[in-house]
Amino acid sequence: MRRPSAIIRRDALLTFALCALLGGFVFVETAGYPVPQGQGFGSGPAFYPRVLAAAMAVIGLLHLVGGRRRRPPETAAGERGMERAAPAFGRVALFFALSLAAVLAMPRLGFLASGFLLVFLTTLSIRGVFTGRGAAEAALYAAGIMAVIWAIFSVLVGIQLPPAALFR
Amino acid sequence: MGAFDLLFAGLGHLASAQAIALILAGNLLGIVFGMVPGLTATMGMAIFLPMTFAMSDIQGILFLIGIYVGACYAGSIPAILVNIPGTPSAIATGFDGYRMAQRGEGGRAIGYATMASALGGLFGVAVLAFAAPVLAGFALKFGAQEYTGIALLGISIVSYISFGSTLKGLLGGIIGLLLAAIGQDVITGYPRFAFGSKDLSAGLEMIAVMVGFFGVTEVLVKVEEQAEVRAAFARIRRTLPSFSRLARMAPMMAVSSLIGTFIGAVPAAGGAIASMAAYGIQKRFSRRSREYGTGIAEGVVAAEAANNAAVGGAFVPMLSLGIPGDPQTAILIGALMINGLAPGPMLFLTRPDLISIIYLGNILSIAVFVVVGLAGARYFAHLIRVPRGFLLPAILIFCVIGAFAIRNTLFDVWVLLACGLAGYLLQKIGIQPAPIILGFVLGPILEDNFRRSLIVANGDWTTFLTRPISLALLQINLVILVGPGIIALLRRRPPGPSSGSCA
């Protein structure tokens, strides 16, 4: 009977990759930082981030070593068992992209207009209702929320919301 | 100042309609955030933290304490009515509370939860009032080496207690420490990780980072889940509990409150662990042990007394040592720092009125939620059904304006979104936001004290080992981080030839 081979869990690999990338970046970036003379060990700006990066590297290695597991034996039909359902990244990506677009538009359209678009579009994307009535509800809701925000932050707290460059 | 003097030092600040209005407003907001599944006390405090700019330090703290205390209480209501806890600290409440609701006793269960929360909360404040000054007096003798050990202790404990592995929690803490290192070096002033940007040279704004990891990350997670609360619940009738029965449960409530306060005082432990521990212990030692989980009031009372007592406990390390007891007190530390105040033992000497306000704010918030909870639970309960399609965009826009409001710059909004996305992706590999934020808050304390210790000792590492308290703290850190791993390794070793195998 064939012995099952050891493989490394995906999250252990990803964690190791994160530690390696981030730790490596810190070491490379801090290589050019000045080293003050005559102030003793640990006084330069690079010291502390490098200690953290070294700790991160150790953790990454521990994850890699601890993330080994045995490959499960194949069934008679040659399957490996049920795969987990893929996470709904598309929904999250759309939501986040709409948020980014609204913030990018903020200097041009101003906070109130771009905030309205942000709430309106994200409400539509989550509810998944794109009919006339759904859009009207989302628009009314977005207008209401922006009115509340304007009342609280602009009137009550006294914060100047970003104005629209488009209308200057 | 004695404990009683401290308790009343800030009484004058409460004698205003504004202060009462802020506690009431904070409580109502906290109840909303606690009641709606998916929203948390931490999220509510993070989102409304920027609003405290327009308030004085005392008003801001009162407002945030109102949100904190209100949310910790209100999480029990959906746990009882639909078996979905509004906050993690209400998980154990649902074990018996939901069964009571199924029998038509939902209102009574809410009544017991309300009174237990109130009494547990008052117990926690009482312990806080006496323990914090004693610990603060002790902490005034600490030097840079000891503060390094305490900051490391906070990171170690949050790593150990983190959902998932200790290593992942530690990694999250280190990521938070690295984020805190962005900007001008505290000793040489050299701009680190700035890439020529003036905005990055100034460092990352604490509120933008907190709201990003606690607010935007949660929004993205909820967008992915897309599960709505569709459960119906029976009409809530009477909410007033039987006071004679409550009086008979007094010893049990005292024990649960003690457990809750003690666990709450452990940095990063929080109400969830406190309520589960208290429920488990009461179930183990009660005469009605077998009935726990079938719908008895004792189960609700045990959990709720502990989770609100943990609020008082969480303030102990925050006030006496300047390290957060949980994510909510991390936000309160942020609020103090915005007002130029350094949390820690010196506050007892420089701002006894603020310390008093924290005690009195807790007590008043408890009084508010008792009245609001008993009278208004049947109306607030409908909040459970607010569709996520409306809730999540509103939370996002509040996060955006909150981040912008700090320094009136869009850079902080970009930081908010970047932290939100990073938090969402890190959760996918098991790294939670709480260790990251605690690392970010503790970062300046750790680096400043660590490097000062080395500079003063002229680079001699043994300075951390020659001071007894510093050495003890390092040993505790080592035990917390390495101990469980060694125990697990020893348990996996194969048994020797004389360990009971049949011949």
XYZ file of C-alpha atoms in Angstrom, chain B residues 117-432:
316
model
C -26.347 43.085 33.252
C -27.013 46.043 35.533
C -25.904 44.325 38.731
C -22.875 42.734 37.051
C -21.918 46.079 35.551
C -22.146 47.825 38.939
C -20.001 45.092 40.495
C -17.383 45.619 37.776
C -17.321 49.387 38.396
C -16.933 48.837 42.147
C -13.915 46.557 41.596
C -12.512 49.055 39.102
C -12.845 51.924 41.578
C -10.846 50.055 44.238
C -8.378 48.013 42.151
C -7.291 50.530 39.513
C -5.796 53.135 41.894
C -3.859 50.410 43.753
C -2.443 48.998 40.518
C -1.753 52.509 39.216
C 0.207 53.352 42.359
C 2.301 50.244 41.807
C 2.763 51.075 38.100
C 4.120 54.559 38.890
C 7.320 52.841 40.014
C 7.734 51.159 36.614
C 10.586 52.176 34.337
C 11.030 51.828 30.574
C 12.034 48.167 30.935
C 8.839 47.293 32.805
C 6.652 49.134 30.297
C 8.344 47.191 27.506
C 7.396 43.978 29.315
C 3.803 45.144 29.820
C 3.378 46.119 26.171
C 4.766 42.711 25.156
C 2.368 41.102 27.649
C -0.566 42.754 25.927
C 0.583 41.394 22.550
C 1.237 37.919 24.002
C -2.127 37.621 25.683
C -4.077 38.823 22.663
C -2.147 36.322 20.539
C -2.923 33.486 22.932
C -6.590 34.322 23.207
C -7.090 35.081 19.498
C -9.578 33.012 17.609
C -7.408 30.559 15.679
C -3.748 29.890 16.402
C -1.470 31.776 18.793
C 1.059 32.226 15.988
C -1.540 33.901 13.776
C -2.509 36.187 16.652
C 1.151 37.054 17.186
C 1.579 37.721 13.483
C -1.422 40.054 13.608
C 0.139 41.873 16.558
C 3.427 42.277 14.663
C 1.601 43.640 11.615
C -0.018 46.207 13.921
C 3.389 47.093 15.400
C 4.800 47.576 11.875
C 1.887 49.818 10.888
C 2.590 51.921 13.971
C 6.252 52.221 12.864
C 5.251 54.112 9.688
C 6.160 57.770 10.010
C 8.797 59.684 11.914
C 11.083 57.628 14.113
C 10.315 58.581 17.703
C 14.007 59.011 18.644
C 15.847 60.233 15.538
C 12.908 61.830 13.673
C 13.864 59.999 10.460
C 10.813 59.309 8.242
C 10.287 55.531 7.972
C 8.325 53.842 5.149
C 7.332 57.285 3.862
C 8.485 56.882 0.214
C 8.788 60.646 -0.097
C 5.177 61.262 0.928
C 4.489 64.017 3.464
C 1.284 62.270 4.503
C 3.079 59.003 5.267
C 5.870 60.877 7.089
C 3.290 61.989 9.617
C 2.320 58.379 10.251
C -1.008 56.605 9.949
C -3.902 58.221 11.792
C -5.093 55.897 14.557
C -8.800 56.413 13.927
C -8.551 55.720 10.205
C -6.716 52.468 10.958
C -9.175 51.436 13.698
C -12.282 52.266 11.705
C -10.751 50.531 8.697
C -10.023 47.267 10.499
C -13.080 47.228 12.765
C -15.600 48.892 10.459
C -14.798 48.425 6.769
C -13.408 44.907 7.224
C -16.635 43.805 8.929
C -18.708 45.432 6.187
C -16.810 43.487 3.517
C -17.202 40.246 5.492
C -20.947 40.828 5.808
C -21.240 41.655 2.094
C -19.738 38.264 1.362
C -22.047 36.429 3.816
C -25.228 38.064 2.559
C -27.358 36.165 5.072
C -30.421 38.014 6.309
C -32.096 37.507 9.665
C -35.496 36.271 8.580
C -36.559 34.583 11.810
C -39.843 35.743 13.255
C -40.198 36.202 16.999
C -43.170 36.197 19.277
C -44.592 39.417 20.639
C -42.790 40.569 23.768
C -45.136 41.085 26.643
C -44.029 41.488 30.231
C -40.329 42.261 30.731
C -40.183 42.865 34.480
C -38.526 39.872 36.147
C -39.479 38.322 39.472
C -37.410 40.251 41.992
C -37.750 37.618 44.706
C -36.300 35.054 42.319
C -33.568 37.497 41.339
C -32.717 37.990 45.032
C -32.334 34.211 45.459
C -29.837 34.273 42.574
C -27.727 36.982 44.251
C -24.842 34.672 45.330
C -24.679 33.175 41.850
C -24.676 36.649 40.282
C -21.859 37.745 42.588
C -19.702 34.785 41.548
C -20.429 35.376 37.840
C -19.634 39.063 38.249
C -16.345 38.245 39.952
C -15.396 35.862 37.132
C -16.411 38.458 34.553
C -14.440 41.274 36.180
C -11.314 39.176 36.558
C -11.399 37.898 32.973
C -12.273 41.372 31.678
C -9.125 42.720 33.356
C -6.947 40.326 31.330
C -5.848 42.311 28.246
C -7.738 41.231 25.121
C -9.932 38.666 26.927
C -13.252 40.531 26.713
C -16.898 39.787 27.495
C -17.261 36.753 25.226
C -14.732 34.694 27.157
C -16.012 36.074 30.477
C -19.634 35.084 29.831
C -18.758 31.620 28.480
C -16.464 30.946 31.459
C -19.054 32.101 33.999
C -21.834 30.090 32.329
C -19.636 26.991 32.255
C -18.602 27.313 35.887
C -22.136 27.967 37.125
C -23.430 25.019 35.130
C -20.732 22.784 36.593
C -21.379 23.661 40.226
C -25.097 24.471 40.302
C -27.715 22.229 41.929
C -29.741 22.702 38.742
C -26.783 21.735 36.573
C -28.803 19.411 34.321
C -31.352 22.093 33.570
C -28.849 24.542 32.121
C -29.538 24.826 28.419
C -33.224 23.916 28.750
C -34.403 27.473 29.388
C -33.819 28.520 32.998
C -33.366 32.086 34.170
C -30.149 31.125 35.994
C -28.456 30.457 32.642
C -29.327 33.934 31.351
C -28.307 35.608 34.603
C -24.948 33.789 34.844
C -23.892 34.867 31.347
C -25.177 38.437 31.464
C -23.785 39.309 34.909
C -20.326 38.232 33.714
C -20.308 39.982 30.347
C -21.219 43.361 31.779
C -18.894 42.950 34.780
C -16.120 42.412 32.204
C -16.653 46.029 31.046
C -15.507 47.334 34.443
C -12.659 44.819 34.455
C -11.440 45.960 31.026
C -10.952 49.480 32.366
C -8.490 48.265 35.034
C -5.438 47.720 32.754
C -6.477 50.689 30.600
C -6.446 53.163 33.478
C -3.701 51.694 35.627
C -1.201 50.577 32.965
C -2.322 52.342 29.795
C -2.855 49.094 27.901
C -6.270 48.168 26.509
C -8.308 45.451 28.207
C -10.238 44.770 24.988
C -10.767 46.347 21.529
C -13.365 48.750 22.955
C -10.954 50.178 25.525
C -8.364 50.404 22.721
C -10.775 52.861 21.071
C -11.196 54.749 24.347
C -7.394 55.028 24.533
C -7.560 56.495 21.027
C -10.145 59.011 22.265
C -7.883 60.047 25.148
C -4.896 60.421 22.821
C -6.921 62.649 20.461
C -7.385 64.991 23.410
C -3.668 64.968 24.184
C -4.034 62.698 27.210
C -1.729 59.748 27.837
C -3.654 56.842 29.376
C -1.903 55.264 32.322
C -1.220 55.742 36.034
C -0.370 59.454 35.710
C -4.008 60.201 34.860
C -4.924 59.482 38.479
C -2.705 62.378 39.511
C -3.252 64.825 36.638
C -6.931 64.204 35.797
C -8.823 62.650 38.711
C -11.998 64.234 37.319
C -11.659 62.171 34.124
C -11.141 58.976 36.123
C -14.246 59.815 38.126
C -16.212 60.446 34.924
C -15.283 56.981 33.686
C -16.697 55.437 36.877
C -19.801 57.621 36.960
C -20.337 57.322 33.186
C -20.474 53.546 33.576
C -22.967 53.798 36.448
C -25.221 56.256 34.622
C -25.104 54.224 31.417
C -26.226 51.187 33.390
C -29.164 53.158 34.800
C -30.109 54.298 31.289
C -30.093 50.847 29.757
C -32.176 49.409 32.608
C -34.927 51.940 31.942
C -34.616 51.837 28.141
C -34.243 48.062 28.063
C -37.216 47.224 30.262
C -39.497 49.817 28.679
C -38.326 49.737 25.089
C -37.128 46.198 24.324
C -40.342 45.308 22.479
C -39.821 48.262 20.104
C -36.055 47.981 19.680
C -36.436 44.308 18.847
C -37.629 45.160 15.335
C -34.142 46.484 14.551
C -33.065 42.866 14.276
C -34.836 42.673 10.920
C -33.169 45.689 9.218
C -32.021 44.388 5.803
C -28.267 44.308 5.231
C -28.733 45.892 1.855
C -29.567 49.144 3.647
C -27.401 48.698 6.720
C -23.989 48.022 5.183
C -23.808 51.007 2.755
C -24.839 53.310 5.628
C -22.071 51.937 7.842
C -19.554 52.351 5.018
C -20.388 55.996 4.375
C -20.224 56.728 8.111
C -16.762 55.107 8.156
C -15.684 57.280 5.206
C -16.884 60.550 6.707
C -15.501 59.546 10.083
C -12.040 58.982 8.611
C -12.195 62.254 6.635
C -13.324 64.259 9.653
C -10.072 63.627 11.575
C -7.751 65.858 9.567
C -9.974 66.960 6.663
C -7.818 65.031 4.230
C -8.736 62.312 1.754
C -5.461 60.546 2.594
C -7.072 59.207 5.764
C -9.979 57.861 3.689
C -7.490 55.977 1.517
C -5.858 54.597 4.676
C -9.325 53.550 5.877
C -10.092 51.653 2.670
C -6.615 50.089 2.488
C -6.869 48.852 6.090
C -10.398 47.588 5.470
C -9.288 45.563 2.452
C -6.138 44.332 4.213
C -8.213 43.247 7.219
C -10.654 41.361 4.973
C -7.833 39.528 3.139
C -5.931 38.755 6.345
C -9.067 37.225 7.850
C -9.063 34.761 4.984
C -5.800 33.296 6.342
C -7.003 33.421 9.943
C -5.536 36.725 11.143
C -8.192 38.700 13.032
